[in-house]
Coordinates of C-alpha atoms in Angstrom, one line a residue:
X1 CA 0.0 0.0 0.0
X2 CA 1.4 3.5 -0.9
X3 CA 2.4 5.3 2.3
X4 CA 0.6 8.5 1.2
X5 CA -2.7 6.6 1.5
X6 CA -1.9 5.9 5.2
X7 CA -1.6 9.7 5.6
X8 CA -5.1 10.0 4.2
X9 CA -6.5 7.8 7.0
X10 CA -4.8 9.9 9.7
X11 CA -6.2 13.0 8.0
X12 CA -9.7 11.5 7.8
X13 CA -9.5 10.6 11.5
X14 CA -8.6 14.2 12.4
X15 CA -11.4 15.6 10.2
X16 CA -14.0 13.2 11.8
X17 CA -13.0 14.1 15.3
X18 CA -12.7 17.9 14.8
X19 CA -15.6 18.4 12.4
X20 CA -13.6 21.3 10.9
X21 CA -11.0 21.5 8.1
X22 CA -9.2 24.3 9.9
X23 CA -9.1 22.6 13.3
X24 CA -8.0 19.3 11.7
X25 CA -5.3 21.1 9.9
X26 CA -4.0 22.7 13.1
X27 CA -3.9 19.3 14.9
X28 CA -1.9 17.8 12.1
X29 CA 0.4 20.8 11.7
X30 CA -0.8 21.6 8.2
X31 CA -2.2 24.6 6.5
X32 CA -6.0 24.8 5.8
X33 CA -5.5 24.6 2.0
X34 CA -3.3 21.4 2.4
X35 CA -6.0 19.8 4.6
X36 CA -8.7 20.8 2.0
X37 CA -6.6 19.0 -0.7
X38 CA -6.4 15.9 1.5
X39 CA -10.2 16.0 2.0
X40 CA -10.7 16.1 -1.7
X41 CA -8.4 13.1 -2.1
X42 CA -10.3 11.2 0.6
X43 CA -13.6 12.0 -1.2
X44 CA -12.2 10.7 -4.5
X45 CA -10.8 7.6 -2.8
X46 CA -14.2 6.6 -1.3
X47 CA -16.6 8.2 -3.8
X48 CA -18.4 9.8 -0.9
X49 CA -18.7 13.4 0.4
X50 CA -17.4 12.2 3.8
X51 CA -18.2 15.5 5.4
X52 CA -21.0 17.9 4.5
X53 CA -21.4 21.5 5.7
X54 CA -24.4 22.2 7.9
X55 CA -25.5 24.9 10.3
X56 CA -23.7 23.0 13.1
X57 CA -20.4 22.6 11.2
X58 CA -19.0 19.8 9.0
X59 CA -21.1 16.6 9.7
X60 CA -19.9 13.1 8.7
X61 CA -22.0 11.2 6.1
X62 CA -23.6 7.9 7.1
X63 CA -20.7 6.1 5.2
X64 CA -18.1 8.1 7.1
X65 CA -19.7 7.2 10.4
X66 CA -19.2 3.5 9.6
X67 CA -15.4 4.2 9.5
X68 CA -15.2 6.3 12.7
X69 CA -14.3 3.6 15.3
X70 CA -11.8 1.8 13.0
X71 CA -10.1 5.0 12.2
X72 CA -9.9 6.0 15.9
X73 CA -8.4 2.6 16.7
X74 CA -5.8 2.8 14.0
X75 CA -4.8 6.3 14.9
X76 CA -4.6 5.6 18.6
X77 CA -2.6 2.4 18.1
X78 CA -0.2 4.3 15.9
X79 CA 0.3 7.0 18.5
X80 CA 0.8 4.4 21.2
X81 CA 3.5 2.6 19.2
X82 CA 5.3 5.9 18.5
X83 CA 5.4 6.8 22.2
X84 CA 7.3 4.0 23.8
X85 CA 7.8 4.1 27.6
X86 CA 10.7 2.8 29.7
X87 CA 10.5 -0.8 30.9
X88 CA 8.5 -1.0 34.0
X89 CA 6.9 2.4 33.7
X90 CA 3.4 2.8 34.8
X91 CA 1.3 0.7 37.2
X92 CA 3.0 -2.5 38.2
X93 CA 2.2 -5.3 35.9
X94 CA 0.2 -3.1 33.6
X95 CA 2.5 -3.5 30.5
X96 CA 4.7 -6.4 31.5
X97 CA 7.7 -4.0 31.1
X98 CA 7.6 -3.4 27.3
X99 CA 5.3 -1.4 25.0
X100 CA 5.1 -4.3 22.6
X101 CA 3.5 -6.4 25.3
X102 CA 0.5 -4.1 25.7
X103 CA -2.9 -5.3 24.7
X104 CA -3.9 -3.7 21.4
X105 CA -6.2 -0.7 21.7
X106 CA -8.4 -2.0 18.9
X107 CA -10.4 -4.0 21.4
X108 CA -11.6 -0.8 23.0
X109 CA -11.0 2.1 20.7
X110 CA -10.9 5.5 22.4
X111 CA -13.7 7.9 21.8
X112 CA -11.7 10.9 20.4
X113 CA -8.3 12.3 20.0
X114 CA -6.1 12.1 23.0
X115 CA -4.5 15.3 24.5
X116 CA -1.0 15.5 25.8
X117 CA -2.3 14.7 29.3
X118 CA -5.7 13.8 30.8
X119 CA -7.4 16.8 32.4
X120 CA -6.7 17.2 36.2
X121 CA -4.8 13.9 36.2
X122 CA -7.9 11.9 35.4
X123 CA -8.2 8.9 33.1
X124 CA -7.6 9.6 29.4
X125 CA -10.0 8.8 26.6
X126 CA -8.5 5.3 26.1
X127 CA -9.1 4.3 29.7
X128 CA -12.5 5.9 29.6
X129 CA -13.4 3.9 26.5
X130 CA -12.2 0.7 28.0
X131 CA -14.4 1.4 31.0
X132 CA -17.5 1.8 28.8
X133 CA -16.6 -1.2 26.7
X134 CA -16.7 -3.3 29.8
X135 CA -20.5 -2.7 29.9
X136 CA -21.4 -5.4 27.4
X137 CA -24.6 -6.1 25.5
X138 CA -25.8 -8.4 28.4
X139 CA -25.5 -5.7 31.1
X140 CA -28.7 -4.6 32.8
X141 CA -30.7 -2.0 30.8
X142 CA -29.8 1.0 32.9
X143 CA -26.1 0.3 32.7
X144 CA -26.4 0.1 28.9
X145 CA -28.3 3.3 28.7
X146 CA -25.7 5.0 30.9
X147 CA -23.0 3.8 28.5
X148 CA -24.9 5.4 25.6
X149 CA -25.3 8.7 27.5
X150 CA -21.6 8.8 28.4
X151 CA -20.6 7.9 24.9
X152 CA -22.4 10.9 23.3
X153 CA -22.3 13.4 26.2
X154 CA -19.0 13.0 28.0
X155 CA -17.5 16.1 26.4
X156 CA -14.6 17.0 24.1
X157 CA -12.0 14.2 23.8
X158 CA -14.3 11.5 25.2
X159 CA -17.5 11.4 23.1
X160 CA -18.4 9.9 19.8
X161 CA -21.5 9.1 17.8
X162 CA -23.4 6.0 18.6
X163 CA -23.7 3.2 16.0
X164 CA -27.2 2.4 14.6
X165 CA -27.4 -0.7 16.9
X166 CA -26.3 1.3 20.0
X167 CA -28.9 4.0 19.5
X168 CA -31.6 1.5 18.8
X169 CA -30.8 -0.4 22.0
X170 CA -30.7 2.9 24.0
X171 CA -34.1 4.2 22.9
X172 CA -35.5 0.7 23.2
X173 CA -34.6 0.7 26.9
X174 CA -36.4 4.1 27.3
X175 CA -39.5 3.1 25.4
X176 CA -39.8 -0.2 27.3
X177 CA -39.9 1.7 30.7
X178 CA -36.6 0.3 32.0
X179 CA -34.8 3.7 32.1
X180 CA -34.5 6.0 35.2
X181 CA -36.3 9.3 34.6
X182 CA -33.1 11.2 35.1
X183 CA -31.5 9.1 32.4
X184 CA -34.3 9.9 29.9
X185 CA -33.7 13.6 30.3
X186 CA -29.9 13.3 30.1
X187 CA -30.2 11.1 27.0
X188 CA -32.5 13.5 25.1
X189 CA -30.6 16.6 26.1
X190 CA -27.2 15.2 25.3
X191 CA -28.4 14.2 21.8
X192 CA -30.0 17.5 21.1
X193 CA -27.0 19.5 22.3
X194 CA -24.5 17.6 20.1
X195 CA -26.8 16.9 17.2
X196 CA -27.9 13.5 15.9
X197 CA -26.3 11.7 13.0
X198 CA -28.1 9.8 10.3
X199 CA -26.9 6.5 11.7
X200 CA -28.1 7.4 15.1
X201 CA -31.4 8.6 13.8
X202 CA -31.9 5.4 11.9
X203 CA -31.3 3.4 15.1
X204 CA -33.7 5.6 17.1
X205 CA -36.4 5.2 14.5
X206 CA -35.9 1.5 14.3
X207 CA -36.4 1.2 18.1
X208 CA -39.6 3.4 17.9
X209 CA -41.0 1.4 14.9
X210 CA -40.3 -1.9 16.7
X211 CA -42.0 -0.7 19.9
X212 CA -45.0 0.6 18.0
X213 CA -45.5 -2.7 16.1
X214 CA -44.8 -1.0 12.7
X215 CA -45.0 -3.2 9.6
X216 CA -41.9 -3.8 7.5
X217 CA -41.1 -1.1 4.9
X218 CA -42.5 -1.9 1.5
X219 CA -45.5 -3.8 2.8
X220 CA -48.8 -3.9 1.0
X221 CA -51.0 -2.0 3.5
X222 CA -50.2 1.6 2.6
X223 CA -48.7 3.2 -0.5
X224 CA -47.8 6.7 0.8
X225 CA -46.7 7.5 4.4
X226 CA -47.3 11.2 5.2
X227 CA -46.2 12.4 8.7
X228 CA -48.2 15.4 10.0
X229 CA -46.7 16.5 13.3
X230 CA -47.8 20.1 13.8
X231 CA -46.4 22.5 16.4
X232 CA -48.8 23.5 19.1
X233 CA -48.0 27.1 18.0
X234 CA -49.1 26.5 14.4
X235 CA -51.9 28.7 13.2
X236 CA -51.7 27.8 9.5
X237 CA -54.5 26.3 7.5
X238 CA -53.7 22.6 6.8
X239 CA -53.9 22.8 3.0
X240 CA -51.9 19.5 2.8
X241 CA -55.0 17.7 3.9
X242 CA -56.7 18.7 0.7
X243 CA -53.7 17.5 -1.3
X244 CA -53.7 14.1 0.6
X245 CA -57.4 13.6 -0.2
X246 CA -56.7 14.2 -3.9
X247 CA -53.8 11.7 -3.9
X248 CA -56.2 9.2 -2.2
X249 CA -58.6 9.6 -5.2
X250 CA -55.9 8.5 -7.6
X251 CA -56.1 5.0 -6.1
X252 CA -53.1 5.4 -3.8
X253 CA -53.6 4.4 -0.1
X254 CA -52.5 7.4 1.9
X255 CA -51.6 7.2 5.7
X256 CA -51.5 10.4 7.6
X257 CA -50.1 10.0 11.1
X258 CA -49.2 12.6 13.7
X259 CA -50.8 15.1 16.0
X260 CA -52.1 18.7 15.9
X261 CA -53.3 19.9 19.2
X262 CA -52.8 23.6 20.1
X263 CA -51.6 24.9 23.4
X264 CA -55.2 25.0 24.7
X265 CA -55.5 21.3 24.0
X266 CA -57.9 21.6 21.0
X267 CA -57.4 19.0 18.4
X268 CA -57.3 21.3 15.3
X269 CA -55.9 18.6 13.0
X270 CA -58.4 16.0 14.0
X271 CA -61.3 18.4 13.6
X272 CA -60.1 19.5 10.2
X273 CA -59.8 15.8 9.1
X274 CA -63.4 15.2 10.3
X275 CA -64.7 18.2 8.3
X276 CA -63.0 16.9 5.2
X277 CA -64.2 13.4 5.5
X278 CA -60.9 11.9 6.4
X279 CA -61.5 9.1 9.0
X280 CA -59.4 8.7 12.1
X281 CA -58.2 5.3 13.3
X282 CA -57.8 4.1 16.8
X283 CA -55.1 1.4 16.0
X284 CA -52.8 0.1 13.3
X285 CA -55.3 -2.6 12.3
X286 CA -58.2 -0.1 12.1
X287 CA -56.0 2.2 9.9
X288 CA -55.4 -0.7 7.5
X289 CA -59.1 -1.4 7.2
X290 CA -59.9 2.3 6.6
X291 CA -57.3 2.4 3.8
X292 CA -59.0 -0.6 2.1
X293 CA -62.4 1.2 2.4
X294 CA -61.5 4.8 1.4
X295 CA -57.9 5.1 0.4
X296 CA -57.0 7.6 3.2
X297 CA -56.9 7.7 7.0
X298 CA -55.5 9.7 9.8
X299 CA -53.8 7.8 12.6
X300 CA -53.0 9.9 15.8
X301 CA -49.7 9.0 17.3
X302 CA -51.3 8.1 20.7
X303 CA -53.2 5.3 18.9
X304 CA -50.0 3.4 18.0
X305 CA -47.0 4.9 20.0
X306 CA -48.4 6.4 23.3
X307 CA -45.0 6.2 25.1
X308 CA -43.3 8.1 22.3
X309 CA -46.1 10.7 22.5
X310 CA -45.5 11.1 26.2
X311 CA -41.8 11.7 25.6
X312 CA -42.5 14.3 23.0
X313 CA -44.6 16.1 25.7
X314 CA -41.3 16.7 27.6
X315 CA -41.0 19.8 25.4
X316 CA -43.2 21.6 27.9
X317 CA -40.6 20.9 30.6
X318 CA -37.4 21.4 28.6
X319 CA -38.6 24.2 26.2
X320 CA -36.6 22.6 23.4
X321 CA -37.0 19.9 20.9
X322 CA -35.3 16.5 21.1
X323 CA -34.2 13.9 18.5
X324 CA -37.6 12.4 18.8
X325 CA -38.9 15.3 16.8
X326 CA -36.9 13.8 13.9
X327 CA -37.9 10.2 14.8
X328 CA -41.6 10.6 14.3
X329 CA -41.1 11.5 10.7
X330 CA -39.5 8.1 10.0
X331 CA -42.0 5.9 11.9
X332 CA -43.8 4.7 8.8
X333 CA -46.2 2.6 10.9
X334 CA -47.8 0.7 8.0
X335 CA -44.6 0.1 6.0
X336 CA -45.5 2.2 3.0
X337 CA -43.5 1.9 -0.2
X338 CA -43.0 5.7 -0.4
X339 CA -42.9 8.6 2.1
X340 CA -43.5 12.3 1.9
X341 CA -41.9 14.4 4.6
X342 CA -41.4 18.1 5.5
X343 CA -38.5 19.6 7.3
X344 CA -37.3 23.2 7.7
X345 CA -33.5 23.4 7.6
X346 CA -31.8 21.8 4.6
X347 CA -29.5 19.9 7.1
X348 CA -32.6 18.2 8.5
X349 CA -33.8 17.2 5.0
X350 CA -30.5 15.6 4.3
X351 CA -30.5 13.9 7.7
X352 CA -33.9 12.4 7.2
X353 CA -33.1 11.3 3.7
X354 CA -29.9 9.5 4.8
X355 CA -31.5 7.9 7.8
X356 CA -34.4 6.7 5.7
X357 CA -32.0 5.1 3.3
X358 CA -30.3 3.2 6.2
X359 CA -33.8 2.0 7.3
X360 CA -34.4 0.6 3.8
X361 CA -36.9 3.3 2.5
X362 CA -36.3 3.4 -1.2
X363 CA -38.6 6.2 -2.3
X364 CA -39.0 9.4 -0.4
X365 CA -39.5 13.2 -0.9
X366 CA -38.6 15.8 1.7
X367 CA -40.1 19.2 1.2
X368 CA -38.9 22.4 2.9
X369 CA -41.5 23.7 5.3
X370 CA -41.3 25.7 8.6
X371 CA -43.8 23.4 10.5
X372 CA -42.3 20.0 9.6
X373 CA -45.1 18.8 7.4
X374 CA -45.0 18.1 3.6
X375 CA -46.7 21.0 2.0
X376 CA -45.6 23.1 -1.1
X377 CA -44.9 26.8 -0.7
X378 CA -45.1 28.2 -4.3
X379 CA -44.0 31.7 -3.2
X380 CA -40.5 30.4 -2.4
X381 CA -37.9 28.5 -4.4
X382 CA -37.5 25.0 -3.0
X383 CA -34.8 22.3 -3.0
X384 CA -36.5 18.9 -2.4
X385 CA -34.3 16.0 -1.2
X386 CA -35.3 12.6 -2.7
X387 CA -34.6 8.9 -2.8
X388 CA -35.6 7.3 -6.1
X389 CA -35.2 3.5 -6.0
X390 CA -32.7 4.1 -3.1
X391 CA -30.6 6.6 -5.1
X392 CA -30.2 10.1 -3.6
X393 CA -31.2 12.9 -5.9
X394 CA -32.6 16.5 -5.7
X395 CA -35.5 18.4 -7.3
X396 CA -35.3 22.2 -7.6
X397 CA -38.5 24.2 -7.9
X398 CA -38.5 27.9 -8.8
X399 CA -40.5 30.5 -6.9
X400 CA -43.9 31.3 -8.5
X401 CA -45.3 34.3 -6.5
X402 CA -49.0 34.3 -5.9
X403 CA -51.0 36.8 -4.0
X404 CA -52.4 35.6 -0.7
X405 CA -55.8 36.7 0.3
X406 CA -56.9 37.6 3.8
X407 CA -59.3 35.2 5.6
X408 CA -62.8 36.5 4.8
X409 CA -64.5 38.2 7.8
X410 CA -66.9 36.0 9.8
X411 CA -65.3 32.8 8.5
X412 CA -63.0 30.6 10.6
X413 CA -59.9 28.9 9.2
X414 CA -61.7 25.5 9.3
X415 CA -64.7 27.1 7.4
X416 CA -62.3 28.5 4.8
X417 CA -60.5 25.2 4.4
X418 CA -63.8 23.4 3.7
X419 CA -64.9 26.2 1.3
X420 CA -61.8 25.9 -0.8
X421 CA -62.2 22.1 -0.9
X422 CA -65.7 22.5 -2.3
X423 CA -64.5 25.3 -4.7
X424 CA -66.9 27.7 -3.0
X425 CA -63.9 30.0 -2.3
X426 CA -61.8 30.7 -5.4
X427 CA -58.4 31.6 -3.9
X428 CA -55.4 31.1 -6.2
X429 CA -52.8 30.7 -3.4
X430 CA -54.3 27.6 -1.6
X431 CA -55.3 26.2 -4.9
X432 CA -51.7 26.3 -6.1
X433 CA -50.5 24.9 -2.7
X434 CA -52.8 21.9 -3.0
X435 CA -52.1 21.1 -6.6
X436 CA -48.3 21.4 -6.2
X437 CA -48.3 19.3 -3.0
X438 CA -50.4 16.5 -4.5
X439 CA -48.3 16.5 -7.7
X440 CA -45.1 16.2 -5.7
X441 CA -46.7 13.3 -3.7
X442 CA -47.4 11.5 -7.0
X443 CA -43.9 12.3 -8.2
X444 CA -42.5 10.4 -5.2
X445 CA -45.1 7.6 -5.5
X446 CA -44.4 6.9 -9.1
X447 CA -40.7 7.5 -9.0
X448 CA -40.9 10.2 -11.6
X449 CA -37.7 12.1 -12.5
X450 CA -38.5 13.6 -15.9
X451 CA -38.4 17.5 -15.9
X452 CA -42.0 17.8 -17.2
X453 CA -43.5 15.1 -15.0
X454 CA -44.5 17.6 -12.3
X455 CA -46.5 19.7 -14.8
X456 CA -48.4 16.7 -16.2
X457 CA -49.1 15.3 -12.7
X458 CA -50.4 18.7 -11.6
X459 CA -52.8 18.7 -14.6
X460 CA -54.0 15.2 -13.5
X461 CA -54.6 16.4 -10.0
X462 CA -56.5 19.5 -11.2
X463 CA -58.8 17.3 -13.3
X464 CA -59.5 15.1 -10.3
X465 CA -60.4 18.2 -8.2
X466 CA -62.8 19.5 -10.8

């Protein structure tokens, strides 16, 4: 193997740990341009972006996450070999006198780069990692959850991302009621503070799906999975419900699942579904039967994942979101063959797409929207993240400004929603929202990629509405 390729591995390890080209360059004693060139060589070598820029810095791709522990083990072992100690140095019997007799660090790779000395004379990352590694898969649940919390939240020099399997085990412990309440808060806050990776999100979603009794992805019960988790602060009209009804009229079976209660406890989303003739189901089985009868159904989260709903309610105590706000979008309780999601920041759209790919979802569209629900916004240009037959791709939509009318006096938002559905209110803006949203849903369902596909599908939807 050429020696310059070994240098790429050391550079990749520094980039993964630091999450910054500049900081990785400083650690390796290089200039930032030189590290950027190394990153380009690494990307060419693996055929993967490796690190993508987001609002929280450079974030590893799911592929790069699979390399993290092996890279850390390699770099730490190399450092250990290049820092030989005198015979007999250290605790008696620890090394049997010679560096070559030490047990290889590969068995318990450290969590991050080692500093020159542990802070305040405490154990270094290698010792800390060995301590956590001693808590095996058969340890009691609270110990395993403690290991996960320490792994992601122990601070600089000691933390790393969880694997998909580790995060699935951790949330499984929480959802099964085996966690201490203090651990639950620490687990969610540590994740939210550091930011969840696609591999971790896939593991969390797998645990939530298993606990909820979700069907395997690609099953025959639902065609389109459409998460609708509205903020209690939301005051927007749910035009996406009209789009979902139209998609259901094409013969596709559309599952809406989520919640939509405001801060006063009023179920605005459930009430809107009732006015538009969208039935609500009280269980997964009932949702399947409703799809067979009418092609569309709304499934409240408390009907199939009550424990997860309770955990989402911790927002009132913490005043911040948790990774579970991402998890609910990937629940896919009836194993639909396609999913239509909404997410605000572009980093979240990429995160959801990559996690869905790990979970085996092959067809997905993720629309930008401030309230985390799939609904088109024609007044703004949009970049839609997609998976088409498992292949990542993007769809760009230009802005098409349309005047928005004020709500007519004496009419509630629910009244206006129903009036638009029955074409009693001829408002161009919601009409365009509905047509575009439904057409995008069909684009995902039918795996369409041709440039003109969206226009023809919009015409098809408009004909249905008429």
